[in-house]
Short mmCIF file of C-alpha atoms in Angstrom, two decimals:
data_model
loop_
_atom_site.label_atom_id
_atom_site.label_comp_id
_atom_site.label_asym_id
_atom_site.label_seq_id
_atom_site.Cartn_x
_atom_site.Cartn_y
_atom_site.Cartn_z
CA MET A 30 -82.82 -147.55 -127.38
CA THR A 31 -81.48 -146.07 -124.13
CA GLU A 32 -77.78 -145.36 -123.68
CA TYR A 33 -76.42 -145.32 -120.13
CA ARG A 34 -73.07 -143.57 -119.71
CA LEU A 35 -71.15 -140.68 -118.19
CA ALA A 36 -72.20 -137.26 -119.39
CA ARG A 37 -69.93 -135.53 -121.90
CA PRO A 38 -68.41 -132.06 -121.40
CA GLN A 39 -70.52 -130.59 -124.21
CA GLU A 40 -73.68 -131.83 -122.44
CA GLU A 41 -73.22 -129.81 -119.25
CA ALA A 42 -75.81 -127.17 -120.15
CA ASP A 43 -78.29 -129.94 -120.99
CA VAL A 44 -77.60 -131.77 -117.70
CA LEU A 45 -78.16 -128.56 -115.71
CA ASP A 46 -81.34 -127.72 -117.60
CA PHE A 47 -82.61 -131.27 -117.08
CA ILE A 48 -82.16 -131.44 -113.31
CA ASN A 49 -83.55 -127.91 -112.90
CA MET A 50 -86.63 -128.93 -114.85
CA VAL A 51 -87.24 -132.25 -113.05
CA PHE A 52 -86.76 -130.89 -109.53
CA SER A 53 -88.80 -127.77 -110.30
CA MET A 54 -91.70 -129.93 -111.48
CA HIS A 55 -91.43 -132.15 -108.41
CA SER A 56 -91.40 -129.36 -105.81
CA GLN A 57 -90.50 -125.66 -105.72
CA PRO A 58 -88.45 -123.99 -108.48
CA HIS A 59 -84.81 -125.09 -108.48
CA ASP A 60 -81.68 -123.38 -109.78
CA PHE A 61 -78.81 -125.76 -109.13
CA ALA A 62 -76.16 -123.25 -110.19
CA ALA A 63 -77.29 -121.18 -107.19
CA LEU A 64 -78.16 -124.11 -104.89
CA LEU A 65 -74.85 -125.94 -105.38
CA PRO A 66 -72.39 -123.45 -106.86
CA LYS A 67 -69.45 -125.62 -105.77
CA VAL A 68 -70.52 -128.07 -108.51
CA TYR A 69 -72.79 -126.37 -111.02
CA ALA A 70 -71.33 -122.86 -111.16
CA HIS A 71 -68.11 -124.18 -112.69
CA PRO A 72 -67.35 -126.15 -115.86
CA GLY A 73 -66.24 -129.76 -115.51
CA PHE A 74 -69.19 -131.25 -113.62
CA ALA A 75 -70.13 -133.62 -116.44
CA ARG A 76 -67.62 -136.19 -115.18
CA TYR A 77 -69.70 -136.70 -112.00
CA HIS A 78 -72.96 -137.43 -113.83
CA TYR A 79 -74.32 -140.67 -115.19
CA VAL A 80 -77.04 -140.08 -117.75
CA ALA A 81 -79.76 -142.03 -119.55
CA VAL A 82 -80.02 -140.76 -123.13
CA GLU A 83 -82.79 -141.56 -125.61
CA ASP A 84 -82.73 -140.15 -129.15
CA GLY A 85 -80.20 -137.55 -128.08
CA HIS A 86 -82.26 -136.36 -125.10
CA ILE A 87 -81.42 -136.85 -121.42
CA ARG A 88 -84.07 -138.84 -119.62
CA GLY A 89 -82.34 -139.53 -116.30
CA THR A 90 -79.34 -138.53 -114.17
CA VAL A 91 -77.46 -139.80 -111.13
CA ALA A 92 -74.42 -137.90 -109.90
CA LEU A 93 -71.56 -139.19 -107.76
CA LEU A 94 -69.44 -136.45 -106.19
CA PRO A 95 -66.08 -137.73 -104.88
CA LEU A 96 -65.00 -136.61 -101.41
CA THR A 97 -61.93 -137.22 -99.31
CA LEU A 98 -63.03 -137.52 -95.69
CA ARG A 99 -60.04 -136.74 -93.51
CA VAL A 100 -60.07 -138.34 -90.08
CA GLU A 101 -57.74 -136.30 -87.92
CA GLU A 102 -54.32 -135.69 -89.48
CA ASN A 103 -53.04 -138.88 -91.06
CA CYS A 104 -56.09 -140.95 -92.04
CA ALA A 105 -58.63 -140.55 -94.82
CA LEU A 106 -61.61 -142.32 -96.31
CA LYS A 107 -62.47 -142.19 -99.99
CA ALA A 108 -66.12 -141.23 -99.89
CA GLY A 109 -68.72 -140.31 -102.45
CA TYR A 110 -71.98 -138.38 -102.16
CA ILE A 111 -74.81 -139.29 -104.52
CA GLY A 112 -77.15 -136.53 -105.64
CA SER A 113 -79.11 -135.04 -108.54
CA VAL A 114 -81.06 -138.27 -108.92
CA ALA A 115 -83.66 -137.31 -111.49
CA VAL A 116 -85.88 -139.06 -114.06
CA HIS A 117 -88.00 -137.27 -116.63
CA PRO A 118 -91.65 -137.43 -115.51
CA TYR A 119 -92.63 -139.01 -118.83
CA SER A 120 -90.01 -141.76 -118.40
CA ARG A 121 -90.79 -142.94 -114.89
CA GLY A 122 -91.05 -146.69 -114.63
CA ALA A 123 -88.59 -147.23 -117.47
CA GLY A 124 -85.82 -148.37 -115.09
CA HIS A 125 -83.48 -145.44 -115.69
CA MET A 126 -82.81 -144.76 -112.01
CA LYS A 127 -82.01 -148.41 -111.30
CA ALA A 128 -79.64 -148.66 -114.23
CA LEU A 129 -77.82 -145.43 -113.38
CA MET A 130 -77.56 -146.20 -109.66
CA ARG A 131 -76.11 -149.63 -110.42
CA MET A 132 -73.63 -148.05 -112.80
CA ALA A 133 -72.54 -145.54 -110.15
CA LEU A 134 -72.20 -148.27 -107.50
CA THR A 135 -70.22 -150.53 -109.83
CA ASP A 136 -67.82 -147.71 -110.67
CA ALA A 137 -67.47 -146.73 -106.99
CA GLU A 138 -66.46 -150.27 -106.09
CA ALA A 139 -64.04 -150.50 -109.03
CA GLN A 140 -62.46 -147.14 -108.12
CA GLY A 141 -61.80 -148.10 -104.51
CA TYR A 142 -64.38 -146.01 -102.67
CA ASP A 143 -64.70 -146.81 -98.98
CA LEU A 144 -68.30 -145.65 -98.58
CA LEU A 145 -71.12 -143.69 -100.18
CA ALA A 146 -73.68 -141.33 -98.69
CA LEU A 147 -76.83 -139.66 -99.90
CA GLY A 148 -79.90 -137.85 -98.67
CA GLY A 149 -83.23 -139.28 -99.76
CA ARG A 150 -86.18 -141.50 -99.05
CA ARG A 151 -85.26 -144.54 -97.02
CA GLN A 152 -87.14 -147.26 -98.91
CA ARG A 153 -86.28 -145.77 -102.28
CA TYR A 154 -82.55 -146.27 -101.70
CA ALA A 155 -82.74 -149.41 -99.58
CA TYR A 156 -82.96 -151.31 -102.87
CA PHE A 157 -79.35 -150.30 -103.50
CA GLY A 158 -78.02 -151.24 -100.06
CA PHE A 159 -78.32 -147.83 -98.37
CA GLU A 160 -79.59 -147.36 -94.82
CA LYS A 161 -79.94 -144.53 -92.34
CA GLY A 162 -76.71 -143.94 -90.45
CA GLY A 163 -74.32 -141.38 -89.06
CA GLN A 164 -75.15 -139.29 -86.03
CA ARG A 165 -76.22 -135.68 -85.70
CA LEU A 166 -76.66 -133.87 -82.37
CA THR A 167 -78.63 -130.62 -82.54
CA PHE A 168 -79.21 -128.17 -79.69
CA SER A 169 -82.00 -125.59 -79.58
CA LEU A 170 -81.38 -122.20 -77.97
CA ASN A 171 -83.87 -119.47 -77.19
CA SER A 172 -83.82 -116.01 -75.64
CA ASP A 173 -84.73 -117.40 -72.19
CA ASN A 174 -81.65 -119.65 -72.27
CA VAL A 175 -79.50 -116.64 -73.08
CA ARG A 176 -81.05 -114.44 -70.42
CA HIS A 177 -80.80 -116.97 -67.58
CA ALA A 178 -77.90 -119.30 -68.41
CA MET A 179 -75.59 -116.83 -70.16
CA ALA A 180 -76.18 -113.69 -68.14
CA ASP A 181 -72.49 -113.24 -67.32
CA VAL A 182 -71.25 -113.80 -70.91
CA ASP A 183 -70.10 -110.73 -72.85
CA GLU A 184 -71.92 -110.80 -76.19
CA ASP A 185 -69.89 -107.81 -77.42
CA ALA A 186 -66.58 -109.70 -77.18
CA VAL A 187 -67.13 -111.40 -80.55
CA ARG A 188 -68.03 -109.69 -83.81
CA ILE A 189 -69.73 -111.80 -86.49
CA ARG A 190 -69.24 -110.78 -90.11
CA GLU A 191 -70.75 -112.43 -93.18
CA VAL A 192 -68.34 -113.26 -95.98
CA THR A 193 -69.73 -112.75 -99.49
CA ASP A 194 -66.63 -111.87 -101.52
CA ALA A 195 -64.57 -114.79 -102.86
CA GLN A 196 -61.53 -112.47 -102.78
CA ASP A 197 -61.83 -111.73 -99.05
CA THR A 198 -58.41 -112.53 -97.58
CA VAL A 199 -59.99 -114.02 -94.44
CA LEU A 200 -60.92 -117.08 -96.52
CA GLU A 201 -57.34 -118.28 -96.19
CA ASP A 202 -57.76 -118.34 -92.40
CA VAL A 203 -61.09 -120.12 -92.79
CA TRP A 204 -59.57 -122.73 -95.09
CA GLN A 205 -56.62 -123.41 -92.80
CA LEU A 206 -58.88 -123.79 -89.76
CA SER A 207 -61.28 -126.00 -91.72
CA ARG A 208 -58.41 -128.37 -92.53
CA ARG A 209 -57.57 -128.75 -88.85
CA GLN A 210 -60.97 -130.10 -87.82
CA MET A 211 -61.06 -133.67 -86.48
CA LEU A 212 -63.40 -135.17 -89.08
CA THR A 213 -63.81 -133.10 -92.22
CA CYS A 214 -63.78 -133.20 -95.99
CA GLU A 215 -60.89 -131.86 -98.00
CA ARG A 216 -62.07 -128.62 -99.59
CA ASP A 217 -60.90 -126.88 -102.74
CA ARG A 218 -59.41 -123.57 -101.64
CA GLU A 219 -60.50 -121.87 -104.88
CA ARG A 220 -64.13 -122.92 -104.37
CA LEU A 221 -64.26 -122.49 -100.62
CA LEU A 222 -66.95 -119.80 -100.54
CA ASP A 223 -69.07 -121.77 -103.01
CA ILE A 224 -68.76 -124.83 -100.76
CA PHE A 225 -70.03 -122.91 -97.73
CA HIS A 226 -72.82 -121.42 -99.85
CA SER A 227 -74.27 -124.86 -100.67
CA TRP A 228 -78.06 -124.99 -100.29
CA HIS A 229 -78.18 -121.19 -99.80
CA ASN A 230 -76.15 -121.38 -96.59
CA ALA A 231 -74.02 -118.45 -95.46
CA LEU A 232 -70.47 -118.17 -94.18
CA TYR A 233 -69.57 -115.92 -91.25
CA VAL A 234 -66.19 -115.17 -89.70
CA LEU A 235 -65.77 -114.58 -86.01
CA GLU A 236 -63.55 -111.69 -84.98
CA ASP A 237 -62.26 -110.50 -81.62
CA ALA A 238 -63.98 -107.17 -80.98
CA ARG A 239 -61.39 -106.34 -78.33
CA GLN A 240 -58.25 -106.91 -80.41
CA ASP A 241 -58.73 -105.15 -83.74
CA GLY A 242 -60.74 -107.92 -85.35
CA THR A 243 -58.35 -110.82 -84.75
CA PHE A 244 -59.65 -113.97 -86.47
CA LEU A 245 -61.29 -116.35 -83.97
CA GLY A 246 -63.01 -118.84 -86.24
CA TYR A 247 -65.94 -119.26 -88.60
CA LEU A 248 -69.44 -120.61 -88.75
CA ASN A 249 -71.61 -121.89 -91.58
CA ALA A 250 -75.33 -121.33 -91.12
CA SER A 251 -78.66 -122.08 -92.72
CA GLY A 252 -80.84 -119.21 -91.57
CA ASP A 253 -80.58 -119.19 -87.76
CA GLN A 254 -79.23 -122.74 -87.61
CA ILE A 255 -75.45 -123.14 -87.19
CA CYS A 256 -74.40 -126.15 -89.27
CA GLU A 257 -70.66 -125.95 -88.66
CA LEU A 258 -68.67 -123.98 -86.09
CA ALA A 259 -64.88 -123.97 -85.87
CA LEU A 260 -62.96 -122.03 -83.23
CA LEU A 261 -59.26 -121.48 -82.68
CA ASP A 262 -59.99 -121.42 -78.94
CA GLU A 263 -62.95 -123.37 -77.59
CA ARG A 264 -63.06 -121.00 -74.61
CA ARG A 265 -64.68 -118.43 -76.93
CA LEU A 266 -67.71 -120.68 -77.50
CA ALA A 267 -70.07 -118.99 -75.03
CA GLU A 268 -69.26 -115.50 -76.33
CA THR A 269 -69.75 -116.67 -79.90
CA LEU A 270 -73.13 -118.24 -79.18
CA LYS A 271 -74.39 -115.20 -77.29
CA ALA A 272 -73.24 -112.91 -80.12
CA TRP A 273 -75.09 -115.17 -82.59
CA MET A 274 -78.25 -115.03 -80.48
CA ARG A 275 -78.30 -111.22 -80.46
CA GLY A 276 -81.60 -110.19 -82.06
CA ARG A 277 -82.77 -113.79 -82.41
CA ALA A 278 -85.64 -115.33 -80.47
CA LYS A 279 -84.30 -118.81 -81.14
CA ALA A 280 -81.53 -120.60 -82.99
CA GLY A 281 -79.86 -123.97 -83.16
CA ILE A 282 -76.46 -125.53 -83.51
CA THR A 283 -75.44 -128.93 -84.84
CA VAL A 284 -72.54 -130.54 -83.02
CA PRO A 285 -70.64 -133.71 -83.98
CA MET A 286 -71.02 -136.43 -81.37
CA TYR A 287 -67.26 -136.55 -80.81
CA GLN A 288 -67.10 -132.89 -79.69
CA ARG A 289 -67.73 -133.88 -76.08
CA VAL A 290 -66.70 -130.64 -74.36
CA ARG A 291 -68.83 -128.50 -76.65
CA ALA A 292 -71.81 -130.83 -76.35
CA SER A 293 -71.52 -130.85 -72.55
CA TYR A 294 -71.61 -127.06 -72.38
CA LEU A 295 -74.56 -126.81 -74.77
CA LYS A 296 -76.50 -129.43 -72.83
CA SER A 297 -76.10 -127.27 -69.70
CA ILE A 298 -77.68 -124.19 -71.30
CA ALA A 299 -79.89 -125.29 -74.21
CA GLU A 300 -83.66 -125.68 -74.09
CA ASN A 301 -83.46 -129.16 -75.57
CA TYR A 302 -81.57 -131.31 -78.02
CA THR A 303 -82.18 -134.08 -80.54
CA VAL A 304 -80.09 -136.97 -81.79
CA THR A 305 -80.86 -137.99 -85.36
CA ASP A 306 -79.31 -139.95 -88.19
CA ALA A 307 -77.27 -137.87 -90.60
CA HIS A 308 -77.30 -139.61 -93.99
CA MET A 309 -78.18 -142.72 -95.92
CA LEU A 310 -75.02 -144.86 -96.03
CA ARG A 311 -73.64 -147.74 -98.02
CA VAL A 312 -70.24 -149.03 -96.94
CA ILE A 313 -68.13 -150.60 -99.67
CA ASN A 314 -64.86 -151.26 -97.85
CA TRP A 315 -65.93 -152.42 -94.40
CA ARG A 316 -62.41 -153.23 -93.21
CA HIS A 317 -60.89 -149.81 -93.91
CA THR A 318 -63.99 -147.83 -92.93
CA LEU A 319 -64.46 -149.45 -89.53
CA GLU A 320 -60.77 -149.55 -88.67
CA THR A 321 -60.41 -145.85 -89.48
CA LEU A 322 -63.52 -144.70 -87.61
CA LEU A 323 -63.13 -146.94 -84.57
CA THR A 324 -59.49 -145.89 -84.24
CA PHE A 325 -60.74 -142.31 -84.33
CA LYS A 326 -63.34 -143.08 -81.65
CA SER A 327 -60.73 -144.71 -79.40
CA GLY A 328 -58.99 -141.33 -79.25
CA TYR A 329 -61.85 -139.66 -77.37
CA GLN A 330 -63.72 -142.60 -75.78
CA PRO A 331 -62.22 -145.80 -74.32
CA LEU A 332 -63.08 -148.97 -76.24
CA CYS A 333 -63.28 -152.27 -74.38
CA ASP A 334 -60.67 -154.86 -75.29
CA GLY A 335 -62.10 -157.81 -77.17
CA ARG A 336 -62.83 -159.34 -80.55
CA PHE A 337 -65.95 -159.51 -82.69
CA VAL A 338 -66.47 -161.43 -85.95
CA PHE A 339 -69.25 -160.42 -88.33
CA GLU A 340 -70.27 -161.05 -91.92
CA VAL A 341 -71.93 -158.73 -94.41
CA GLU A 342 -73.92 -160.26 -97.24
CA ASP A 343 -71.90 -159.78 -100.45
CA GLY A 344 -69.48 -157.69 -98.40
CA GLY A 345 -67.08 -160.08 -96.64
CA ARG A 346 -66.35 -161.50 -93.20
CA TYR A 347 -64.31 -159.49 -90.72
CA LEU A 348 -62.70 -159.59 -87.30
CA ILE A 349 -62.66 -156.43 -85.15
CA GLN A 350 -60.03 -156.69 -82.44
CA VAL A 351 -59.28 -154.08 -79.78
CA ARG A 352 -56.30 -154.45 -77.49
CA ASP A 353 -54.73 -151.69 -75.38
CA HIS A 354 -56.55 -148.96 -77.36
CA GLU A 355 -55.30 -150.36 -80.70
CA VAL A 356 -57.99 -151.23 -83.24
CA VAL A 357 -57.43 -153.78 -86.01
CA VAL A 358 -60.04 -154.89 -88.53
CA ARG A 359 -59.11 -157.68 -90.91
CA ASP A 360 -60.59 -160.36 -93.15
CA THR A 361 -61.19 -163.68 -91.42
CA GLN A 362 -62.53 -167.18 -91.98
CA GLU A 363 -63.74 -167.51 -88.38
CA ALA A 364 -67.39 -168.24 -87.75
CA PRO A 365 -69.30 -164.95 -87.45
CA ALA A 366 -71.15 -164.00 -84.29
CA LEU A 367 -73.61 -161.99 -86.41
CA CYS A 368 -74.53 -161.91 -90.11
CA PHE A 369 -75.94 -158.78 -91.71
CA THR A 370 -77.40 -157.50 -94.93
CA GLN A 371 -75.77 -154.31 -96.19
CA GLN A 372 -78.59 -152.22 -94.72
CA ARG A 373 -78.63 -154.01 -91.37
CA ALA A 374 -74.85 -153.64 -91.03
CA ALA A 375 -75.03 -149.90 -91.70
CA GLU A 376 -77.77 -149.54 -89.09
CA PHE A 377 -75.90 -151.70 -86.57
CA PHE A 378 -72.58 -149.87 -86.80
CA PHE A 379 -73.64 -146.29 -87.60
CA SER A 380 -77.22 -145.56 -86.54
CA PRO A 381 -77.92 -143.64 -83.32
CA TYR A 382 -80.40 -146.44 -82.63
CA SER A 383 -77.48 -148.84 -82.12
CA ALA A 384 -77.07 -147.39 -78.63
CA LEU A 385 -80.43 -148.98 -77.73
CA MET A 386 -79.61 -152.43 -79.07
CA GLU A 387 -78.89 -155.34 -76.77
CA ALA A 388 -75.15 -155.99 -76.95
CA SER A 389 -72.13 -156.88 -74.84
CA PRO A 390 -70.22 -154.11 -73.04
CA MET A 391 -67.50 -154.49 -75.64
CA LEU A 392 -69.87 -153.88 -78.55
CA LYS A 393 -71.60 -151.09 -76.65
CA SER A 394 -68.26 -149.29 -76.51
CA PHE A 395 -67.88 -149.64 -80.31
CA LEU A 396 -71.37 -148.41 -81.21
CA PRO A 397 -72.19 -146.27 -82.95
CA ALA A 398 -69.05 -145.71 -84.99
CA PRO A 399 -68.66 -141.93 -85.47
CA PHE A 400 -69.61 -140.61 -88.87
CA GLU A 401 -70.92 -137.39 -90.33
CA ILE A 402 -70.22 -135.50 -93.54
CA PRO A 403 -70.49 -131.73 -92.89
CA SER A 404 -73.54 -130.20 -94.56
CA ALA A 405 -71.37 -127.89 -96.64
CA ASP A 406 -69.89 -130.97 -98.34
CA ALA A 407 -73.19 -132.74 -98.95
CA PHE A 408 -74.58 -133.04 -102.47
#
């Protein structure tokens, strides 16, 4: 008989051994304590893991990592990131993944989560109401771009230093700046370096080479690719990028869609850029999620006044109303203009593809709703 439940503290070593084994058999060798030290290098991670247990042995896992997604200063969404979905190769087809995913979703709804995200195969997770969503804008830079478009930029004005010591005092500056970003996850100060080291990424601080190493900001990178860049003064962007490109033939930088000034500059110098979806999403609380994110969007892009009623299958019926830059989303009994499945609603409101859909000018101004979880906070 299979028991489906949360893992117990004394099972943490078994959970870690299990996911290492399953993922290593599926692809290249995995060491989750090194891949995700923010979770697996510290005791206490059992509480995030749902397990299928047969005769005392783990046969499946699904983890749900809670996140607080802060939207500017005074708003937040209760989010969760699903990961470590693993089934023993000898137990595939037994229904363990379905049972554990349903358990995680039921608990997320009961605990008041606003939305869930994950990274994985589209059709595999569509069965649970997830769909591609969120937006990610990535620019590609090469040495020709630097030589021609950044010739007058002083690459020696910014010094870039990797941070590898959890006791480095500069981490306090990094943490404080991280908290001031427009759309970011709350991060545990004590695990900050582990968070930035997720998936073998590296953390670098930016220092003013002219003023005795004054702190300018930080960047989180995967190889040559900048995943997150935070600056105290956006005017130091060009110097930072040129310093990063020193010795590199090419590199890239991911920019949130709402960072309009940064994106405009990068578009003027980069070789090319791509717009892609960021995650698989399943919204649980449509009212709070859309009101929060559309209010955020209205702060950097005008939204057309108007009202729109929609219904989500097994998710409620809602009115979105915009008047004089104020966004209100509430439950309604009015007839919906559009009815969606969970997946179709996520695509409609959050996918980059929504910009290509036929819609009224009012809806065009709403879509897509801004959303991205920084890679350092992914699971």
